[in-house]
Amino acid sequence: MSDSARTADGSVPAPLGLTEDRPVYVVGGGPGGLAVAASLRERGVRAVVLEKSGDVGASWRRHYDRLHLHTTRRWSALPGLAMPRRFGRWVARDDMVRYLEKYVEHHELEVVTGVEVSRIDRAPDGTGWQLTASGGRVLTGRAVVVATGFNHTPRLPDWSGRDGFTGDLVHAAEYRDAAPYAGKDVLVVGIGNTGAEIAVDLVEGGAARVRIAVRTAPHIVRRSTAGWPAQANGVLARRLPVRLVDRAAGAMTRFAVPDLTEHGLPRPDTGLYTRARQGAIPVQDVGLIDAVKGGRVVPVAAVESFDGEAVVLADGERITPDAVIAATGYRQALEGLVGHLDVLDARGRPVVHGARTPRQAPGLYFTGFTNPISGMLRELALDAGKIAKKLASGK
């Protein structure tokens, strides 16, 4: 639905059969927000999605070109619409974007683009929530679901000397493909899934030299072993004791993944699931193991600082790459939106998610701010059903 389809007070006219004066506002038009809106609509609850960009799935459109989901097609679909078999088992970025566009059409969702919500407050009458949005809009809803995304705002560490670096320095959010780096010496900082995949892409795209800066050695798992996806292990792990999963994962890793210690990537001392619960998701191999074994991607120590043309590493080594790509994660950037409501923890993430609401903020929901080992899209779909059930019940 276009921005011009509003009523005079800035709200969106309800479609036939959904006539609530105060809809549920969903902030964010990514997979999480769309899944909640569809689940609410299925239960007869009017939901209006507010998306600040011009299209749904904005963050997916910005991802690097070679990206494929690390979760299976079957377990990545949102409620009410399967992904087409032609997408293959590991869905490509462009197919994911097409799926989100089709999802809006299939469920006839109310999506208003070009509207950025800057602040959420209790409604003056105390019975709902008031949203302050771009264009001077003030909207009131019975409830609000915040789904602005885990990967919202690129986080670039404030390294000493960073601004004086004479080479190219970009965050991974700006990386699209390896073409600009052909023939160059490139340092990738961070060995999460994004950093690992970008490093492999650089090697395959013709970079002359690729190093990857590692602060803490990650757990590396095969995306699939004998046809069994790593995601299935993650789903099972959610129901088992942490120590048991750590032991089982350690045995499986020793069987399926070679020891890369002599290549600069020792096996972690901490168990896989223990690390996952601390927020460090395992790296799924899409070519990193072979690239490290073959010396095409060389692990080095973490970045400590910059000094002119040089990058100073934690072990004292100085290197002079042509370019640095910082795969250093994202901030959720929720402080301006809801920070005044005392609903965020010390890391700036919601204190609760899914169908639970903060005690001091009933009717305010959050989805998509965790990075579960079982797959984010799967958990978003589960969250959507729980949130919709709660709101439809009127509780």
Coordinates of N, CA, C and O in Angstrom, one line a residue, residues 19-92:
T19 N -11.8 -3.7 10.9 CA -12.2 -2.4 11.1 C -11.8 -1.8 12.4 O -12.5 -0.8 12.9
E20 N -10.8 -2.3 13.0 CA -10.4 -1.7 14.3 C -9.9 -0.3 14.1 O -9.1 0.0 13.2
D21 N -10.4 0.6 15.0 CA -9.9 2.0 14.9 C -8.4 2.1 15.3 O -7.7 3.0 14.7
R22 N -8.0 1.3 16.2 CA -6.6 1.3 16.6 C -6.0 0.0 16.2 O -6.2 -1.0 16.8
P23 N -5.2 0.0 15.1 CA -4.6 -1.3 14.6 C -3.4 -1.6 15.5 O -3.0 -0.8 16.3
V24 N -2.9 -2.8 15.3 CA -1.5 -3.1 15.8 C -0.5 -2.6 14.8 O -0.6 -2.9 13.6
Y25 N 0.4 -1.7 15.2 CA 1.4 -1.2 14.3 C 2.7 -2.1 14.4 O 3.1 -2.4 15.6
V26 N 3.2 -2.5 13.3 CA 4.4 -3.3 13.2 C 5.5 -2.4 12.6 O 5.3 -1.9 11.5
V27 N 6.5 -2.2 13.4 CA 7.6 -1.3 12.9 C 8.7 -2.1 12.3 O 9.4 -2.9 13.0
G28 N 8.8 -2.1 11.0 CA 9.8 -2.8 10.3 C 9.2 -3.8 9.3 O 8.4 -4.6 9.6
G29 N 9.6 -3.7 8.0 CA 9.0 -4.5 6.9 C 10.0 -5.6 6.5 O 10.0 -5.9 5.3
G30 N 10.7 -6.2 7.4 CA 11.5 -7.3 7.1 C 10.8 -8.6 7.4 O 9.5 -8.6 7.6
P31 N 11.4 -9.8 7.3 CA 10.7 -11.0 7.6 C 9.9 -11.1 8.9 O 8.8 -11.6 8.9
G32 N 10.5 -10.6 9.9 CA 9.9 -10.6 11.2 C 8.6 -9.8 11.3 O 7.5 -10.3 11.7
G33 N 8.6 -8.6 10.8 CA 7.5 -7.7 10.8 C 6.4 -8.3 9.9 O 5.2 -8.3 10.2
L34 N 6.7 -8.8 8.7 CA 5.7 -9.3 7.8 C 5.1 -10.6 8.3 O 3.9 -10.8 8.1
A35 N 5.9 -11.4 9.0 CA 5.3 -12.6 9.5 C 4.3 -12.3 10.6 O 3.3 -13.0 10.7
V36 N 4.6 -11.4 11.5 CA 3.7 -11.0 12.5 C 2.4 -10.4 11.9 O 1.3 -10.8 12.3
A37 N 2.5 -9.6 10.9 CA 1.4 -9.0 10.2 C 0.5 -10.0 9.6 O -0.8 -10.0 9.7
A38 N 1.1 -11.0 8.9 CA 0.3 -12.1 8.3 C -0.4 -12.9 9.4 O -1.6 -13.3 9.2
S39 N 0.3 -13.2 10.4 CA -0.3 -14.0 11.5 C -1.5 -13.3 12.2 O -2.5 -13.9 12.5
L40 N -1.3 -12.0 12.4 CA -2.4 -11.2 12.9 C -3.6 -11.2 12.0 O -4.8 -11.3 12.4
R41 N -3.3 -10.9 10.7 CA -4.4 -10.9 9.8 C -5.2 -12.2 9.7 O -6.4 -12.2 9.6
E42 N -4.5 -13.3 9.8 CA -5.1 -14.6 9.8 C -6.1 -14.7 10.9 O -7.1 -15.4 10.8
R43 N -5.8 -14.1 12.0 CA -6.7 -14.2 13.2 C -7.7 -13.0 13.3 O -8.3 -12.8 14.3
G44 N -7.8 -12.2 12.2 CA -8.8 -11.2 12.2 C -8.4 -9.9 12.9 O -9.2 -9.0 13.1
V45 N -7.1 -9.7 13.2 CA -6.6 -8.5 13.8 C -5.9 -7.7 12.8 O -5.0 -8.1 12.1
R46 N -6.3 -6.4 12.8 CA -5.7 -5.5 11.8 C -4.3 -5.1 12.2 O -4.1 -4.7 13.3
A47 N -3.4 -5.3 11.3 CA -2.0 -4.9 11.5 C -1.5 -4.0 10.3 O -1.8 -4.3 9.2
V48 N -0.8 -2.9 10.7 CA -0.2 -2.0 9.7 C 1.3 -2.0 9.9 O 1.8 -1.7 10.9
V49 N 2.0 -2.4 8.8 CA 3.4 -2.4 8.8 C 4.0 -1.1 8.3 O 3.6 -0.6 7.3
L50 N 4.9 -0.5 9.1 CA 5.5 0.8 8.8 C 7.0 0.5 8.5 O 7.7 0.0 9.3
E51 N 7.4 0.8 7.3 CA 8.7 0.5 6.8 C 9.4 1.8 6.3 O 8.8 2.5 5.5
K52 N 10.5 2.1 6.9 CA 11.2 3.4 6.6 C 11.7 3.5 5.2 O 11.8 4.6 4.6
S53 N 12.1 2.4 4.6 CA 12.6 2.4 3.2 C 11.5 2.4 2.2 O 10.3 2.4 2.5
G54 N 11.9 2.3 0.9 CA 10.9 2.2 -0.1 C 10.4 0.9 -0.5 O 9.4 0.7 -1.3
D55 N 10.9 -0.2 0.2 CA 10.5 -1.5 -0.2 C 10.6 -2.4 1.1 O 11.4 -2.1 2.0
V56 N 9.9 -3.5 1.1 CA 10.0 -4.5 2.1 C 11.3 -5.2 1.9 O 11.9 -5.3 0.8
G57 N 11.8 -5.8 3.0 CA 13.1 -6.6 2.9 C 14.3 -5.7 2.6 O 15.2 -6.2 1.9
A58 N 14.3 -4.5 3.1 CA 15.4 -3.6 2.7 C 16.8 -4.1 3.0 O 17.7 -4.0 2.2
S59 N 16.9 -4.7 4.2 CA 18.3 -5.2 4.6 C 18.7 -6.3 3.7 O 19.9 -6.5 3.3
W60 N 17.8 -7.2 3.2 CA 18.1 -8.3 2.3 C 18.6 -7.7 1.0 O 19.5 -8.3 0.4
R61 N 18.0 -6.7 0.5 CA 18.4 -6.1 -0.7 C 19.8 -5.6 -0.7 O 20.5 -5.5 -1.7
R62 N 20.3 -5.2 0.5 CA 21.7 -4.7 0.6 C 22.8 -5.7 0.9 O 23.9 -5.4 0.9
H63 N 22.4 -6.9 1.1 CA 23.4 -8.0 1.4 C 24.3 -8.2 0.2 O 23.9 -8.0 -1.0
Y64 N 25.5 -8.8 0.4 CA 26.4 -9.1 -0.7 C 25.8 -10.1 -1.6 O 24.9 -11.0 -1.3
D65 N 26.3 -10.1 -2.9 CA 25.6 -10.8 -4.0 C 25.6 -12.3 -3.8 O 24.6 -13.0 -4.2
R66 N 26.6 -12.9 -3.3 CA 26.7 -14.4 -3.2 C 25.9 -15.0 -2.1 O 25.9 -16.2 -1.9
L67 N 25.3 -14.2 -1.2 CA 24.7 -14.7 0.0 C 23.6 -15.7 -0.3 O 22.7 -15.5 -1.2
H68 N 23.6 -16.8 0.4 CA 22.6 -17.8 0.4 C 22.2 -18.1 1.9 O 23.1 -17.9 2.8
L69 N 21.0 -18.4 2.2 CA 20.6 -18.7 3.5 C 21.4 -19.9 4.0 O 21.7 -20.8 3.2
H70 N 21.8 -19.9 5.3 CA 22.5 -21.0 5.9 C 21.4 -22.0 6.5 O 21.8 -23.0 7.1
T71 N 20.2 -21.6 6.4 CA 19.1 -22.5 6.9 C 18.3 -23.0 5.7 O 18.3 -22.4 4.6
T72 N 17.7 -24.1 5.9 CA 17.0 -24.8 4.7 C 15.8 -24.0 4.3 O 15.2 -23.3 5.0
R73 N 15.5 -24.2 3.0 CA 14.3 -23.6 2.4 C 13.0 -23.9 3.3 O 12.2 -23.0 3.6
R74 N 12.9 -25.1 3.7 CA 11.7 -25.6 4.4 C 11.6 -24.9 5.7 O 10.5 -24.4 6.1
W75 N 12.7 -24.7 6.4 CA 12.6 -24.1 7.8 C 12.9 -22.6 7.7 O 13.1 -22.0 8.8
S76 N 12.9 -22.0 6.6 CA 13.1 -20.6 6.5 C 11.8 -19.9 6.0 O 11.8 -18.6 5.9
A77 N 10.8 -20.6 5.6 CA 9.5 -20.0 5.2 C 8.8 -19.4 6.3 O 8.9 -19.8 7.5
L78 N 8.0 -18.3 6.0 CA 7.2 -17.6 7.0 C 5.8 -18.2 7.0 O 5.4 -18.9 6.1
P79 N 5.0 -17.9 8.1 CA 3.7 -18.5 8.2 C 2.8 -18.2 7.0 O 2.7 -17.1 6.5
G80 N 2.2 -19.3 6.5 CA 1.2 -19.2 5.5 C 1.6 -19.2 4.1 O 0.8 -19.0 3.1
L81 N 2.9 -19.4 3.8 CA 3.4 -19.4 2.4 C 4.7 -20.1 2.3 O 5.8 -19.7 2.9
A82 N 4.7 -21.3 1.7 CA 6.0 -22.0 1.5 C 6.8 -21.4 0.5 O 6.4 -20.7 -0.4
M83 N 8.1 -21.6 0.6 CA 9.1 -21.1 -0.5 C 9.0 -22.1 -1.7 O 9.0 -23.3 -1.5
P84 N 9.1 -21.6 -2.9 CA 9.1 -22.5 -4.1 C 10.2 -23.4 -4.1 O 11.4 -23.1 -3.7
R85 N 10.0 -24.7 -4.5 CA 11.1 -25.7 -4.6 C 12.2 -25.2 -5.6 O 13.3 -25.6 -5.4
R86 N 11.8 -24.4 -6.6 CA 12.9 -24.0 -7.5 C 13.9 -23.1 -6.9 O 15.0 -22.9 -7.5
F87 N 13.7 -22.6 -5.7 CA 14.7 -21.8 -5.0 C 15.9 -22.7 -4.5 O 16.9 -22.2 -4.2
G88 N 15.7 -24.0 -4.5 CA 16.7 -24.9 -4.0 C 16.8 -25.0 -2.5 O 16.0 -24.3 -1.8
R89 N 17.7 -25.8 -2.0 CA 17.7 -26.0 -0.6 C 18.2 -24.8 0.2 O 17.7 -24.5 1.3
W90 N 19.2 -24.1 -0.4 CA 19.8 -22.9 0.2 C 19.4 -21.7 -0.6 O 20.0 -21.5 -1.6
V91 N 18.5 -21.0 -0.1 CA 17.9 -19.9 -0.9 C 18.8 -18.7 -1.1 O 19.4 -18.2 -0.1
A92 N 18.9 -18.2 -2.3 CA 19.7 -17.1 -2.6 C 19.1 -15.8 -2.2 O 17.9 -15.7 -2.0

